[in-house]
mmCIF file of C-alpha atoms in Angstrom:
data_model
loop_
_atom_site.group_PDB
_atom_site.id
_atom_site.type_symbol
_atom_site.label_atom_id
_atom_site.label_comp_id
_atom_site.label_asym_id
_atom_site.label_seq_id
_atom_site.Cartn_x
_atom_site.Cartn_y
_atom_site.Cartn_z
ATOM 1 C CA MET A 256 3.121 -10.284 19.731
ATOM 2 C CA GLN A 257 2.965 -12.373 22.695
ATOM 3 C CA THR A 258 3.901 -10.759 26.082
ATOM 4 C CA HIS A 259 5.146 -12.604 29.573
ATOM 5 C CA PHE A 260 3.868 -9.999 32.101
ATOM 6 C CA THR A 261 2.971 -11.434 35.519
ATOM 7 C CA GLU A 262 -0.145 -10.316 37.313
ATOM 8 C CA GLU A 263 1.891 -8.044 39.513
ATOM 9 C CA ASP A 264 3.338 -6.405 36.590
ATOM 10 C CA LEU A 265 0.037 -5.602 34.890
ATOM 11 C CA LYS A 266 -1.215 -3.654 37.940
ATOM 12 C CA LYS A 267 1.342 -1.083 37.023
ATOM 13 C CA PRO A 268 -0.362 1.376 34.590
ATOM 14 C CA HIS A 269 2.721 1.900 32.494
ATOM 15 C CA ILE A 270 3.237 -1.882 32.014
ATOM 16 C CA ARG A 271 -0.444 -2.267 31.261
ATOM 17 C CA GLU A 272 -0.162 0.321 28.578
ATOM 18 C CA ALA A 273 2.987 -1.316 27.342
ATOM 19 C CA ASP A 274 1.520 -4.804 27.109
ATOM 20 C CA ARG A 275 -1.529 -3.150 24.925
ATOM 21 C CA VAL A 276 0.868 -1.570 22.463
ATOM 22 C CA LEU A 277 3.179 -4.622 22.216
ATOM 23 C CA ARG A 278 0.277 -7.081 21.518
ATOM 24 C CA SER A 279 -0.739 -5.030 18.824
ATOM 25 C CA CYS A 280 2.676 -5.479 16.917
ATOM 26 C CA VAL A 281 2.572 -8.391 14.206
ATOM 27 C CA HIS A 282 6.517 -8.265 13.651
ATOM 28 C CA CYS A 283 5.937 -7.542 9.916
ATOM 29 C CA GLY A 284 8.745 -5.244 9.388
ATOM 30 C CA PHE A 285 7.148 -2.832 7.393
ATOM 31 C CA CYS A 286 7.982 -0.146 9.899
ATOM 32 C CA ASN A 287 11.784 -0.598 8.974
ATOM 33 C CA ALA A 288 11.011 0.509 5.270
ATOM 34 C CA THR A 289 10.392 4.101 6.642
ATOM 35 C CA CYS A 290 12.747 4.257 9.569
ATOM 36 C CA PRO A 291 15.767 6.658 8.826
ATOM 37 C CA THR A 292 18.153 5.235 11.302
ATOM 38 C CA TYR A 293 17.349 1.794 10.153
ATOM 39 C CA GLN A 294 17.937 2.751 6.390
ATOM 40 C CA LEU A 295 21.254 4.381 7.453
ATOM 41 C CA LEU A 296 22.888 1.874 9.908
ATOM 42 C CA GLY A 297 21.214 -1.462 8.546
ATOM 43 C CA ASP A 298 20.901 -2.887 12.262
ATOM 44 C CA GLU A 299 17.694 -4.550 13.331
ATOM 45 C CA ARG A 300 17.958 -2.870 16.731
ATOM 46 C CA ASP A 301 18.078 0.553 15.209
ATOM 47 C CA GLY A 302 14.741 0.041 13.625
ATOM 48 C CA PRO A 303 11.311 0.046 15.171
ATOM 49 C CA ARG A 304 10.747 -3.533 15.217
ATOM 50 C CA GLY A 305 14.095 -4.394 16.845
ATOM 51 C CA ARG A 306 13.556 -1.508 19.215
ATOM 52 C CA ILE A 307 10.030 -3.038 20.176
ATOM 53 C CA TYR A 308 11.660 -6.272 20.891
ATOM 54 C CA LEU A 309 14.567 -4.475 23.110
ATOM 55 C CA MET A 310 11.783 -2.601 25.025
ATOM 56 C CA LYS A 311 9.606 -5.835 25.363
ATOM 57 C CA GLU A 312 12.698 -7.826 26.754
ATOM 58 C CA MET A 313 13.559 -4.969 29.119
ATOM 59 C CA LEU A 314 10.206 -4.641 30.522
ATOM 60 C CA GLU A 315 9.681 -8.460 31.041
ATOM 61 C CA ALA A 316 13.251 -8.657 32.648
ATOM 62 C CA PRO A 317 13.425 -8.765 36.624
ATOM 63 C CA GLU A 318 15.309 -5.732 38.241
ATOM 64 C CA GLY A 319 19.152 -6.190 38.051
ATOM 65 C CA SER A 320 18.830 -8.301 34.996
ATOM 66 C CA ASP A 321 21.878 -8.613 32.773
ATOM 67 C CA LYS A 322 19.811 -8.182 29.825
ATOM 68 C CA VAL A 323 19.335 -4.632 30.238
ATOM 69 C CA THR A 324 22.327 -2.722 29.460
ATOM 70 C CA GLU A 325 24.054 0.595 28.140
ATOM 71 C CA GLU A 326 23.711 -1.009 24.542
ATOM 72 C CA THR A 327 19.831 -1.317 25.234
ATOM 73 C CA ARG A 328 19.855 2.586 25.867
ATOM 74 C CA LEU A 329 22.208 3.390 22.845
ATOM 75 C CA HIS A 330 19.733 1.888 20.443
ATOM 76 C CA LEU A 331 16.477 3.801 22.201
ATOM 77 C CA ASP A 332 18.815 6.860 22.240
ATOM 78 C CA ARG A 333 19.356 6.703 18.374
ATOM 79 C CA CYS A 334 15.530 6.888 17.771
ATOM 80 C CA LEU A 335 14.746 10.243 16.212
ATOM 81 C CA THR A 336 11.137 10.089 17.632
ATOM 82 C CA CYS A 337 10.080 11.265 14.119
ATOM 83 C CA ARG A 338 7.076 8.561 14.189
ATOM 84 C CA ASN A 339 7.557 7.808 10.507
ATOM 85 C CA CYS A 340 7.185 4.278 11.201
ATOM 86 C CA GLU A 341 3.791 4.550 12.339
ATOM 87 C CA THR A 342 2.541 5.911 8.954
ATOM 88 C CA THR A 343 3.266 2.440 7.518
ATOM 89 C CA CYS A 344 2.318 0.141 10.238
ATOM 90 C CA PRO A 345 -0.750 -1.852 9.127
ATOM 91 C CA SER A 346 -1.508 -2.701 12.597
ATOM 92 C CA GLY A 347 -1.645 0.657 13.888
ATOM 93 C CA VAL A 348 1.088 0.051 16.821
ATOM 94 C CA GLU A 349 1.294 3.210 18.721
ATOM 95 C CA TYR A 350 5.237 3.054 18.563
ATOM 96 C CA HIS A 351 5.747 6.393 20.483
ATOM 97 C CA LYS A 352 3.832 5.674 23.365
ATOM 98 C CA LEU A 353 5.801 2.356 23.854
ATOM 99 C CA LEU A 354 9.138 4.449 23.304
ATOM 100 C CA ASP A 355 8.053 6.928 26.007
ATOM 101 C CA ILE A 356 7.838 4.068 28.509
ATOM 102 C CA GLY A 357 10.866 2.201 27.484
ATOM 103 C CA ARG A 358 13.200 5.486 27.862
ATOM 104 C CA ALA A 359 11.730 6.224 31.143
ATOM 105 C CA GLU A 360 12.381 2.550 32.260
ATOM 106 C CA ILE A 361 15.964 2.528 30.876
ATOM 107 C CA GLU A 362 16.868 5.930 32.578
ATOM 108 C CA ARG A 363 15.796 4.224 35.860
ATOM 109 C CA ARG A 364 17.377 0.949 35.485
ATOM 110 C CA VAL A 365 20.562 2.027 33.707
ATOM 111 C CA PRO A 366 21.590 5.726 34.942
ATOM 112 C CA ARG A 367 23.738 7.586 32.954
ATOM 113 C CA ARG A 368 27.358 8.508 33.616
ATOM 114 C CA PRO A 369 27.868 11.764 35.484
ATOM 115 C CA ALA A 370 29.589 13.260 32.182
ATOM 116 C CA GLU A 371 26.411 12.257 30.259
ATOM 117 C CA ARG A 372 24.010 13.848 32.850
ATOM 118 C CA ALA A 373 26.087 17.074 32.705
ATOM 119 C CA GLN A 374 26.074 17.415 29.005
ATOM 120 C CA ARG A 375 22.194 16.861 28.916
ATOM 121 C CA TYR A 376 21.671 19.424 31.814
ATOM 122 C CA ALA A 377 23.804 21.848 29.894
ATOM 123 C CA LEU A 378 21.835 21.374 26.678
ATOM 124 C CA ARG A 379 18.482 21.871 28.569
ATOM 125 C CA LYS A 380 19.803 25.089 30.003
ATOM 126 C CA MET A 381 21.458 26.476 26.820
ATOM 127 C CA LEU A 382 19.009 25.547 24.076
ATOM 128 C CA VAL A 383 15.746 26.629 25.343
ATOM 129 C CA GLU A 384 16.968 30.326 26.131
ATOM 130 C CA PRO A 385 17.166 32.008 22.512
ATOM 131 C CA LYS A 386 19.464 34.813 23.604
ATOM 132 C CA ARG A 387 21.863 32.561 25.681
ATOM 133 C CA PHE A 388 21.928 30.173 22.703
ATOM 134 C CA GLN A 389 22.661 32.836 20.190
ATOM 135 C CA ALA A 390 25.427 34.528 22.434
ATOM 136 C CA LEU A 391 27.066 30.834 22.988
ATOM 137 C CA LEU A 392 26.841 30.328 19.247
ATOM 138 C CA ARG A 393 28.298 33.532 18.077
ATOM 139 C CA LEU A 394 31.240 32.691 20.539
ATOM 140 C CA GLY A 395 31.701 29.294 19.164
ATOM 141 C CA GLN A 396 31.716 30.696 15.553
ATOM 142 C CA THR A 397 34.252 33.328 16.410
ATOM 143 C CA PHE A 398 36.681 31.193 18.080
ATOM 144 C CA ARG A 399 35.875 27.978 15.816
ATOM 145 C CA PRO A 400 39.468 27.571 14.565
ATOM 146 C CA LEU A 401 40.345 26.675 18.472
ATOM 147 C CA VAL A 402 37.151 24.440 18.922
ATOM 148 C CA PRO A 403 38.336 20.712 19.172
ATOM 149 C CA GLY A 404 37.764 18.676 15.837
ATOM 150 C CA ALA A 405 34.487 16.711 16.686
ATOM 151 C CA LEU A 406 32.661 19.857 18.178
ATOM 152 C CA ARG A 407 34.055 22.148 15.369
ATOM 153 C CA ASP A 408 32.359 20.111 12.943
ATOM 154 C CA LYS A 409 28.941 20.422 14.672
ATOM 155 C CA LEU A 410 29.314 24.200 14.495
ATOM 156 C CA PRO A 411 27.160 25.685 11.588
ATOM 157 C CA PRO A 412 28.419 28.587 9.830
ATOM 158 C CA ALA A 413 27.022 32.199 10.185
ATOM 159 C CA PRO A 414 23.190 32.118 9.135
ATOM 160 C CA ILE A 415 22.011 33.899 6.191
ATOM 161 C CA ASP A 416 21.088 37.450 6.636
ATOM 162 C CA ALA A 417 17.365 37.595 7.762
ATOM 163 C CA GLY A 418 16.425 40.695 6.026
ATOM 164 C CA LYS A 419 13.716 43.006 6.948
ATOM 165 C CA ARG A 420 10.455 41.777 8.133
ATOM 166 C CA PRO A 421 7.424 43.568 7.039
ATOM 167 C CA ASP A 422 4.949 45.046 9.577
ATOM 168 C CA GLY A 423 2.465 42.476 10.791
ATOM 169 C CA GLN A 424 0.092 44.914 11.903
ATOM 170 C CA ARG A 425 -1.087 46.484 8.728
ATOM 171 C CA HIS A 426 -3.167 43.757 7.677
ATOM 172 C CA ALA A 427 -6.654 42.668 8.701
ATOM 173 C CA ARG A 428 -5.742 39.107 8.646
ATOM 174 C CA ARG A 429 -2.983 38.107 11.135
ATOM 175 C CA MET A 430 -1.444 34.994 12.442
ATOM 176 C CA LEU A 431 0.615 34.362 15.443
ATOM 177 C CA ILE A 432 4.138 32.798 14.703
ATOM 178 C CA LEU A 433 6.192 31.046 17.513
ATOM 179 C CA GLU A 434 9.968 31.962 17.053
ATOM 180 C CA GLY A 435 11.213 28.794 18.522
ATOM 181 C CA CYS A 436 14.522 28.348 20.782
ATOM 182 C CA VAL A 437 17.284 27.682 18.362
ATOM 183 C CA GLN A 438 15.681 28.745 15.209
ATOM 184 C CA PRO A 439 16.316 32.620 15.699
ATOM 185 C CA GLY A 440 20.084 31.802 16.083
ATOM 186 C CA LEU A 441 20.492 29.005 13.656
ATOM 187 C CA SER A 442 18.058 30.281 10.718
ATOM 188 C CA PRO A 443 16.512 33.573 11.490
ATOM 189 C CA ASN A 444 15.886 33.912 7.768
ATOM 190 C CA THR A 445 13.334 31.251 8.010
ATOM 191 C CA ASN A 446 10.538 33.222 9.880
ATOM 192 C CA ALA A 447 11.461 36.248 8.144
ATOM 193 C CA ALA A 448 11.086 34.734 4.716
ATOM 194 C CA THR A 449 7.844 33.374 6.049
ATOM 195 C CA ALA A 450 6.393 36.958 7.184
ATOM 196 C CA ARG A 451 7.343 38.220 3.436
ATOM 197 C CA VAL A 452 5.586 35.501 1.858
ATOM 198 C CA LEU A 453 2.364 36.139 3.970
ATOM 199 C CA ASP A 454 2.581 39.700 3.806
ATOM 200 C CA ARG A 455 2.300 39.411 -0.038
ATOM 201 C CA LEU A 456 -0.835 37.250 0.408
ATOM 202 C CA GLY A 457 -2.253 40.047 2.629
ATOM 203 C CA ILE A 458 -1.634 38.093 6.052
ATOM 204 C CA GLY A 459 0.563 39.739 8.879
ATOM 205 C CA LEU A 460 2.640 37.739 11.434
ATOM 206 C CA THR A 461 2.846 38.460 15.054
ATOM 207 C CA PRO A 462 5.569 36.741 17.221
ATOM 208 C CA VAL A 463 4.641 35.473 20.467
ATOM 209 C CA ALA A 464 7.538 36.548 22.515
ATOM 210 C CA GLU A 465 5.969 35.442 25.648
ATOM 211 C CA ALA A 466 5.160 31.946 24.455
ATOM 212 C CA GLY A 467 7.923 30.114 26.650
ATOM 213 C CA CYS A 468 9.436 26.720 26.298
ATOM 214 C CA CYS A 469 7.176 24.039 24.694
ATOM 215 C CA GLY A 470 9.108 21.289 26.730
ATOM 216 C CA ALA A 471 10.214 19.410 23.707
ATOM 217 C CA ILE A 472 13.776 19.346 24.241
ATOM 218 C CA ASP A 473 13.545 18.572 27.988
ATOM 219 C CA PHE A 474 11.126 15.805 26.981
ATOM 220 C CA HIS A 475 13.367 14.158 24.605
ATOM 221 C CA LEU A 476 16.516 14.498 26.470
#
């Protein structure tokens, strides 16, 4: 793909990196075949090829350009960052690196409205603390009939009973397991079932309570 960055632009490390990734794309569209959002919405701008063009247009546009809008951000927001597109790209385009650059740039150029910023701040604080998240989740499930429709539909039902975990210290072979931030509240049976399966194979699981936050939620928001 041909790019049109100025010499001044290319002095910036993130633009140099974006230029490298953009030039590796041949616009074949194989990526759209494995993109979940393109398959669901059928909009070129909601597939990797379209998003690459949106980011190219944004990065080449001068500051204050009317080409960079909230709609541009919407299509970048819809990307799940699953990187499935990279598995079918014959040119080896490092889409995720370009997306990281594009998202940082759109946040700078088109700041979010206060309500959106407040919502994202709340998600950062709520989701990464398991005990806080579980308490709020139980509260929401208890008062589900009173919750507004759109939010009520997003509240999951109470999880399946996790059952008893086997003692992970009684085996010579052991593995560490990260409990996660939302999984203990949404699906506690997942890790418990994993522990029982591995126990039958003679492997003990040791939870790492002090692991802390991996940063994924903050990064993707």
